[in-house]
mmCIF file of C-alpha atoms in Angstrom:
data_model
loop_
_atom_site.group_PDB
_atom_site.id
_atom_site.type_symbol
_atom_site.label_atom_id
_atom_site.label_comp_id
_atom_site.label_asym_id
_atom_site.label_seq_id
_atom_site.Cartn_x
_atom_site.Cartn_y
_atom_site.Cartn_z
ATOM 1 C CA UNK D 1 8.563 -45.969 48.981
ATOM 2 C CA UNK D 2 10.018 -42.528 48.475
ATOM 3 C CA UNK D 3 8.025 -39.713 50.009
ATOM 4 C CA UNK D 4 7.408 -36.443 48.190
ATOM 5 C CA UNK D 5 7.943 -34.785 51.554
ATOM 6 C CA UNK D 6 11.265 -36.311 52.385
ATOM 7 C CA UNK D 7 13.233 -39.474 52.891
ATOM 8 C CA UNK D 8 11.485 -41.723 55.400
ATOM 9 C CA UNK D 9 14.715 -43.472 56.403
ATOM 10 C CA UNK D 10 16.624 -42.772 59.585
ATOM 11 C CA UNK D 11 19.554 -40.353 59.247
ATOM 12 C CA UNK D 12 23.134 -41.196 60.105
ATOM 13 C CA UNK D 13 23.625 -41.870 63.792
ATOM 14 C CA UNK D 14 27.058 -40.243 63.804
ATOM 15 C CA UNK D 15 27.609 -38.013 66.810
ATOM 16 C CA UNK D 16 29.015 -34.500 67.079
ATOM 17 C CA UNK D 17 32.452 -34.342 65.499
ATOM 18 C CA UNK D 18 33.738 -31.727 67.901
ATOM 19 C CA UNK D 19 35.376 -29.819 65.030
ATOM 20 C CA UNK D 20 34.502 -26.143 65.014
ATOM 21 C CA UNK D 21 35.776 -23.312 62.852
ATOM 22 C CA UNK D 22 35.952 -21.237 66.035
ATOM 23 C CA UNK D 23 39.027 -23.269 66.931
ATOM 24 C CA UNK D 24 40.816 -21.689 63.966
ATOM 25 C CA UNK D 25 40.641 -17.879 64.305
ATOM 26 C CA UNK D 26 42.297 -17.328 60.938
ATOM 27 C CA UNK D 27 39.727 -19.334 58.999
ATOM 28 C CA UNK D 28 37.181 -17.193 57.188
ATOM 29 C CA UNK D 29 33.645 -18.366 56.545
ATOM 30 C CA UNK D 30 32.885 -19.314 52.943
ATOM 31 C CA UNK D 31 29.688 -17.282 52.965
ATOM 32 C CA UNK D 32 27.857 -14.773 55.087
ATOM 33 C CA UNK D 33 25.782 -16.128 57.936
ATOM 34 C CA UNK D 34 22.074 -16.368 57.260
ATOM 35 C CA UNK D 35 19.323 -14.511 59.107
ATOM 36 C CA UNK D 36 18.757 -17.177 61.761
ATOM 37 C CA UNK D 37 22.482 -17.686 62.365
ATOM 38 C CA UNK D 38 22.956 -13.950 62.922
ATOM 39 C CA UNK D 39 19.927 -13.884 65.207
ATOM 40 C CA UNK D 40 21.236 -16.849 67.223
ATOM 41 C CA UNK D 41 24.634 -15.221 67.674
ATOM 42 C CA UNK D 42 22.996 -11.973 68.805
ATOM 43 C CA UNK D 43 20.892 -13.858 71.364
ATOM 44 C CA UNK D 44 23.941 -15.737 72.602
ATOM 45 C CA UNK D 45 25.876 -12.487 73.050
ATOM 46 C CA UNK D 46 22.977 -10.925 74.941
ATOM 47 C CA UNK D 47 22.668 -13.925 77.289
ATOM 48 C CA UNK D 48 26.370 -13.716 78.087
ATOM 49 C CA UNK D 49 26.295 -9.923 78.456
ATOM 50 C CA UNK D 50 23.374 -10.116 80.914
ATOM 51 C CA UNK D 51 25.184 -12.752 82.949
ATOM 52 C CA UNK D 52 22.419 -15.309 82.417
ATOM 53 C CA UNK D 53 24.908 -17.937 81.258
ATOM 54 C CA UNK D 54 28.524 -18.221 80.202
ATOM 55 C CA UNK D 55 29.928 -19.155 76.789
ATOM 56 C CA UNK D 56 31.038 -22.481 78.263
ATOM 57 C CA UNK D 57 27.511 -23.240 79.481
ATOM 58 C CA UNK D 58 26.092 -22.470 76.047
ATOM 59 C CA UNK D 59 28.665 -24.696 74.351
ATOM 60 C CA UNK D 60 28.000 -27.508 76.818
ATOM 61 C CA UNK D 61 24.298 -27.420 75.988
ATOM 62 C CA UNK D 62 25.003 -27.342 72.245
ATOM 63 C CA UNK D 63 27.322 -30.350 72.562
ATOM 64 C CA UNK D 64 24.744 -32.222 74.632
ATOM 65 C CA UNK D 65 22.031 -31.716 72.021
ATOM 66 C CA UNK D 66 24.375 -32.525 69.126
ATOM 67 C CA UNK D 67 25.240 -35.817 70.812
ATOM 68 C CA UNK D 68 21.600 -36.942 70.876
ATOM 69 C CA UNK D 69 20.127 -39.154 68.154
ATOM 70 C CA UNK D 70 17.018 -41.277 67.551
ATOM 71 C CA UNK D 71 18.880 -44.096 69.316
ATOM 72 C CA UNK D 72 18.252 -42.272 72.597
ATOM 73 C CA UNK D 73 14.521 -42.113 72.011
ATOM 74 C CA UNK D 74 14.532 -45.763 70.913
ATOM 75 C CA UNK D 75 16.139 -46.746 74.219
ATOM 76 C CA UNK D 76 13.299 -45.066 76.108
ATOM 77 C CA UNK D 77 10.590 -46.656 73.966
ATOM 78 C CA UNK D 78 12.177 -50.106 74.265
ATOM 79 C CA UNK D 79 12.130 -49.818 78.053
ATOM 80 C CA UNK D 80 8.454 -48.802 77.940
ATOM 81 C CA UNK D 81 7.631 -51.801 75.753
ATOM 82 C CA UNK D 82 9.441 -54.134 78.159
ATOM 83 C CA UNK D 83 8.268 -52.696 81.480
ATOM 84 C CA UNK D 84 4.557 -51.824 81.936
ATOM 85 C CA UNK D 85 5.281 -49.895 85.135
ATOM 86 C CA UNK D 86 7.881 -47.787 83.354
ATOM 87 C CA UNK D 87 5.499 -47.173 80.445
ATOM 88 C CA UNK D 88 2.849 -45.925 82.847
ATOM 89 C CA UNK D 89 5.309 -43.532 84.427
ATOM 90 C CA UNK D 90 6.586 -42.358 81.045
ATOM 91 C CA UNK D 91 3.054 -41.455 79.975
ATOM 92 C CA UNK D 92 2.183 -39.735 83.254
ATOM 93 C CA UNK D 93 5.544 -38.293 84.363
ATOM 94 C CA UNK D 94 7.855 -38.060 81.344
ATOM 95 C CA UNK D 95 10.581 -36.042 83.070
ATOM 96 C CA UNK D 96 10.800 -38.464 85.980
ATOM 97 C CA UNK D 97 10.777 -41.524 83.741
ATOM 98 C CA UNK D 98 13.476 -40.073 81.482
ATOM 99 C CA UNK D 99 15.627 -39.215 84.489
ATOM 100 C CA UNK D 100 15.483 -42.904 85.470
ATOM 101 C CA UNK D 101 17.393 -43.671 82.272
ATOM 102 C CA UNK D 102 19.833 -40.801 82.663
ATOM 103 C CA UNK D 103 18.029 -38.282 80.441
ATOM 104 C CA UNK D 104 17.554 -35.189 82.563
ATOM 105 C CA UNK D 105 15.706 -32.381 80.834
ATOM 106 C CA UNK D 106 17.439 -28.992 81.184
ATOM 107 C CA UNK D 107 15.860 -26.471 83.516
ATOM 108 C CA UNK D 108 13.261 -24.289 81.785
ATOM 109 C CA UNK D 109 13.218 -26.610 78.764
ATOM 110 C CA UNK D 110 9.902 -27.097 76.904
ATOM 111 C CA UNK D 111 7.444 -29.531 78.471
ATOM 112 C CA UNK D 112 7.518 -33.009 76.950
ATOM 113 C CA UNK D 113 4.319 -34.974 76.479
ATOM 114 C CA UNK D 114 4.483 -38.680 75.580
ATOM 115 C CA UNK D 115 1.517 -40.126 73.692
ATOM 116 C CA UNK D 116 0.831 -43.787 72.909
ATOM 117 C CA UNK D 117 -0.326 -45.157 69.580
ATOM 118 C CA UNK D 118 -2.884 -47.937 69.931
ATOM 119 C CA UNK D 119 -5.150 -49.968 67.692
ATOM 120 C CA UNK D 120 -7.851 -47.323 68.012
ATOM 121 C CA UNK D 121 -5.817 -44.097 67.837
ATOM 122 C CA UNK D 122 -2.691 -42.984 65.999
ATOM 123 C CA UNK D 123 -0.797 -39.764 66.745
ATOM 124 C CA UNK D 124 1.236 -37.783 64.232
ATOM 125 C CA UNK D 125 3.432 -34.859 65.290
ATOM 126 C CA UNK D 126 4.075 -31.670 63.352
ATOM 127 C CA UNK D 127 5.231 -28.137 64.089
ATOM 128 C CA UNK D 128 3.111 -25.916 61.884
ATOM 129 C CA UNK D 129 5.098 -22.746 62.613
ATOM 130 C CA UNK D 130 8.722 -23.881 62.446
ATOM 131 C CA UNK D 131 10.555 -27.008 63.633
ATOM 132 C CA UNK D 132 9.842 -27.539 67.344
ATOM 133 C CA UNK D 133 11.037 -31.062 68.100
ATOM 134 C CA UNK D 134 12.214 -33.163 71.102
ATOM 135 C CA UNK D 135 15.897 -32.674 70.301
ATOM 136 C CA UNK D 136 16.972 -33.843 73.761
ATOM 137 C CA UNK D 137 15.793 -37.331 72.797
ATOM 138 C CA UNK D 138 15.852 -37.492 68.996
ATOM 139 C CA UNK D 139 18.619 -35.097 67.996
ATOM 140 C CA UNK D 140 18.104 -32.725 65.103
ATOM 141 C CA UNK D 141 14.813 -32.852 63.191
ATOM 142 C CA UNK D 142 14.980 -34.227 59.635
ATOM 143 C CA UNK D 143 14.765 -31.746 56.778
ATOM 144 C CA UNK D 144 11.342 -32.962 55.703
ATOM 145 C CA UNK D 145 9.939 -32.233 59.185
ATOM 146 C CA UNK D 146 10.893 -28.572 58.715
ATOM 147 C CA UNK D 147 9.543 -28.319 55.169
ATOM 148 C CA UNK D 148 6.447 -26.284 54.330
ATOM 149 C CA UNK D 149 5.019 -29.294 52.491
ATOM 150 C CA UNK D 150 5.012 -31.460 55.600
ATOM 151 C CA UNK D 151 3.949 -28.679 57.964
ATOM 152 C CA UNK D 152 0.876 -27.899 55.868
ATOM 153 C CA UNK D 153 -0.112 -31.330 54.539
ATOM 154 C CA UNK D 154 0.279 -33.147 57.854
ATOM 155 C CA UNK D 155 -2.641 -31.097 59.140
ATOM 156 C CA UNK D 156 -5.004 -31.365 56.163
ATOM 157 C CA UNK D 157 -4.097 -34.850 54.900
ATOM 158 C CA UNK D 158 -2.248 -36.818 57.596
ATOM 159 C CA UNK D 159 -3.263 -40.203 56.170
ATOM 160 C CA UNK D 160 -1.946 -39.218 52.751
ATOM 161 C CA UNK D 161 1.348 -38.092 54.269
ATOM 162 C CA UNK D 162 1.751 -41.384 56.120
ATOM 163 C CA UNK D 163 1.010 -43.331 52.926
ATOM 164 C CA UNK D 164 3.934 -41.552 51.289
ATOM 165 C CA UNK D 165 6.132 -42.896 54.075
ATOM 166 C CA UNK D 166 4.854 -46.391 53.325
ATOM 167 C CA UNK D 167 2.404 -46.589 56.224
ATOM 168 C CA UNK D 168 -1.307 -47.232 55.692
ATOM 169 C CA UNK D 169 -3.402 -46.403 58.759
ATOM 170 C CA UNK D 170 -6.566 -48.546 58.985
ATOM 171 C CA UNK D 171 -9.800 -46.644 58.382
ATOM 172 C CA UNK D 172 -11.012 -47.806 61.787
ATOM 173 C CA UNK D 173 -8.121 -46.018 63.531
ATOM 174 C CA UNK D 174 -8.598 -42.393 64.526
ATOM 175 C CA UNK D 175 -5.731 -40.108 63.506
ATOM 176 C CA UNK D 176 -4.877 -37.159 65.720
ATOM 177 C CA UNK D 177 -2.354 -34.512 64.656
ATOM 178 C CA UNK D 178 -0.396 -32.877 67.477
ATOM 179 C CA UNK D 179 1.139 -29.440 66.912
ATOM 180 C CA UNK D 180 4.435 -28.933 68.734
ATOM 181 C CA UNK D 181 5.166 -25.478 70.090
ATOM 182 C CA UNK D 182 8.006 -23.616 71.754
ATOM 183 C CA UNK D 183 6.551 -24.657 75.117
ATOM 184 C CA UNK D 184 5.416 -28.211 74.369
ATOM 185 C CA UNK D 185 7.069 -31.075 72.493
ATOM 186 C CA UNK D 186 5.766 -34.566 71.791
ATOM 187 C CA UNK D 187 7.257 -38.047 71.680
ATOM 188 C CA UNK D 188 5.146 -40.794 70.129
ATOM 189 C CA UNK D 189 5.255 -44.216 71.754
ATOM 190 C CA UNK D 190 4.695 -46.486 68.728
ATOM 191 C CA UNK D 191 2.864 -49.785 68.931
ATOM 192 C CA UNK D 192 5.010 -52.786 69.735
ATOM 193 C CA UNK D 193 5.180 -55.089 66.679
ATOM 194 C CA UNK D 194 3.813 -58.602 66.824
ATOM 195 C CA UNK D 195 6.322 -61.419 67.190
ATOM 196 C CA UNK D 196 8.638 -59.531 69.549
ATOM 197 C CA UNK D 197 7.914 -61.541 72.669
ATOM 198 C CA UNK D 198 11.110 -62.545 74.424
ATOM 199 C CA UNK D 199 13.247 -59.944 72.649
ATOM 200 C CA UNK D 200 15.694 -57.947 74.789
ATOM 201 C CA UNK D 201 15.501 -54.172 75.124
ATOM 202 C CA UNK D 202 18.536 -53.868 72.858
ATOM 203 C CA UNK D 203 16.832 -55.963 70.195
ATOM 204 C CA UNK D 204 13.600 -54.011 70.523
ATOM 205 C CA UNK D 205 15.441 -50.716 70.161
ATOM 206 C CA UNK D 206 16.626 -51.823 66.720
ATOM 207 C CA UNK D 207 12.987 -51.870 65.581
ATOM 208 C CA UNK D 208 12.230 -48.312 66.700
ATOM 209 C CA UNK D 209 12.860 -45.640 64.088
ATOM 210 C CA UNK D 210 12.911 -41.886 64.299
ATOM 211 C CA UNK D 211 9.895 -41.722 61.996
ATOM 212 C CA UNK D 212 7.854 -44.041 64.241
ATOM 213 C CA UNK D 213 8.521 -41.709 67.180
ATOM 214 C CA UNK D 214 7.168 -38.807 65.101
ATOM 215 C CA UNK D 215 4.216 -40.880 63.956
ATOM 216 C CA UNK D 216 4.655 -40.873 60.166
ATOM 217 C CA UNK D 217 5.380 -44.600 60.244
ATOM 218 C CA UNK D 218 5.217 -47.575 62.569
ATOM 219 C CA UNK D 219 8.030 -49.516 64.211
ATOM 220 C CA UNK D 220 9.749 -52.123 62.063
ATOM 221 C CA UNK D 221 8.771 -55.756 62.315
ATOM 222 C CA UNK D 222 11.418 -58.297 63.357
ATOM 223 C CA UNK D 223 11.279 -59.737 59.844
ATOM 224 C CA UNK D 224 11.924 -56.346 58.231
ATOM 225 C CA UNK D 225 14.784 -55.612 60.632
ATOM 226 C CA UNK D 226 16.415 -58.978 59.878
ATOM 227 C CA UNK D 227 16.059 -58.490 56.119
ATOM 228 C CA UNK D 228 17.746 -55.093 56.253
#
């Protein structure tokens, strides 16, 4: 089903190409930078001028974020599905649990809260002001997540939004909408599908989509994954 808000499918998992116009000083930009691009460059210059960080440190962080994709979040969720002790730690100490898998959150980065979808409660994440998102685990947010349509409708009609992504939440399940902020980001731990007993973490990770970790859909069933 095609959503009026955006495409519910996972984006390309291609990593950062490493190609940057800055490597070619003689290359002019095709168009003027937009408001946010100019603002970002001004902030970067100020950080360097104040000695808070160097250009190399900024570029390293940009490259690190660009290299992330939903596959990283899926790896974490798959471990939680497979290891009850790890799941407990992930829910209670996200930073420590992520560090166990090699995902160390940068100093002074927004707090990450991990919430678990169950039979009785389903979480859906939105950023009503802009596009706050756990980029360190999921990469860049999809365009629909940043759209005004999603940001407004997810709050007033979350069940309707999820239906447009092909997911019908049972009436008996409580839906809670979580609003991400500059200081707090959320990762949804989707429910483990039935029929996945005995599957390896790698196989489980194939069932976990970006959208299920935002909460607009559920994880794929083994049958759906095989058919695709």
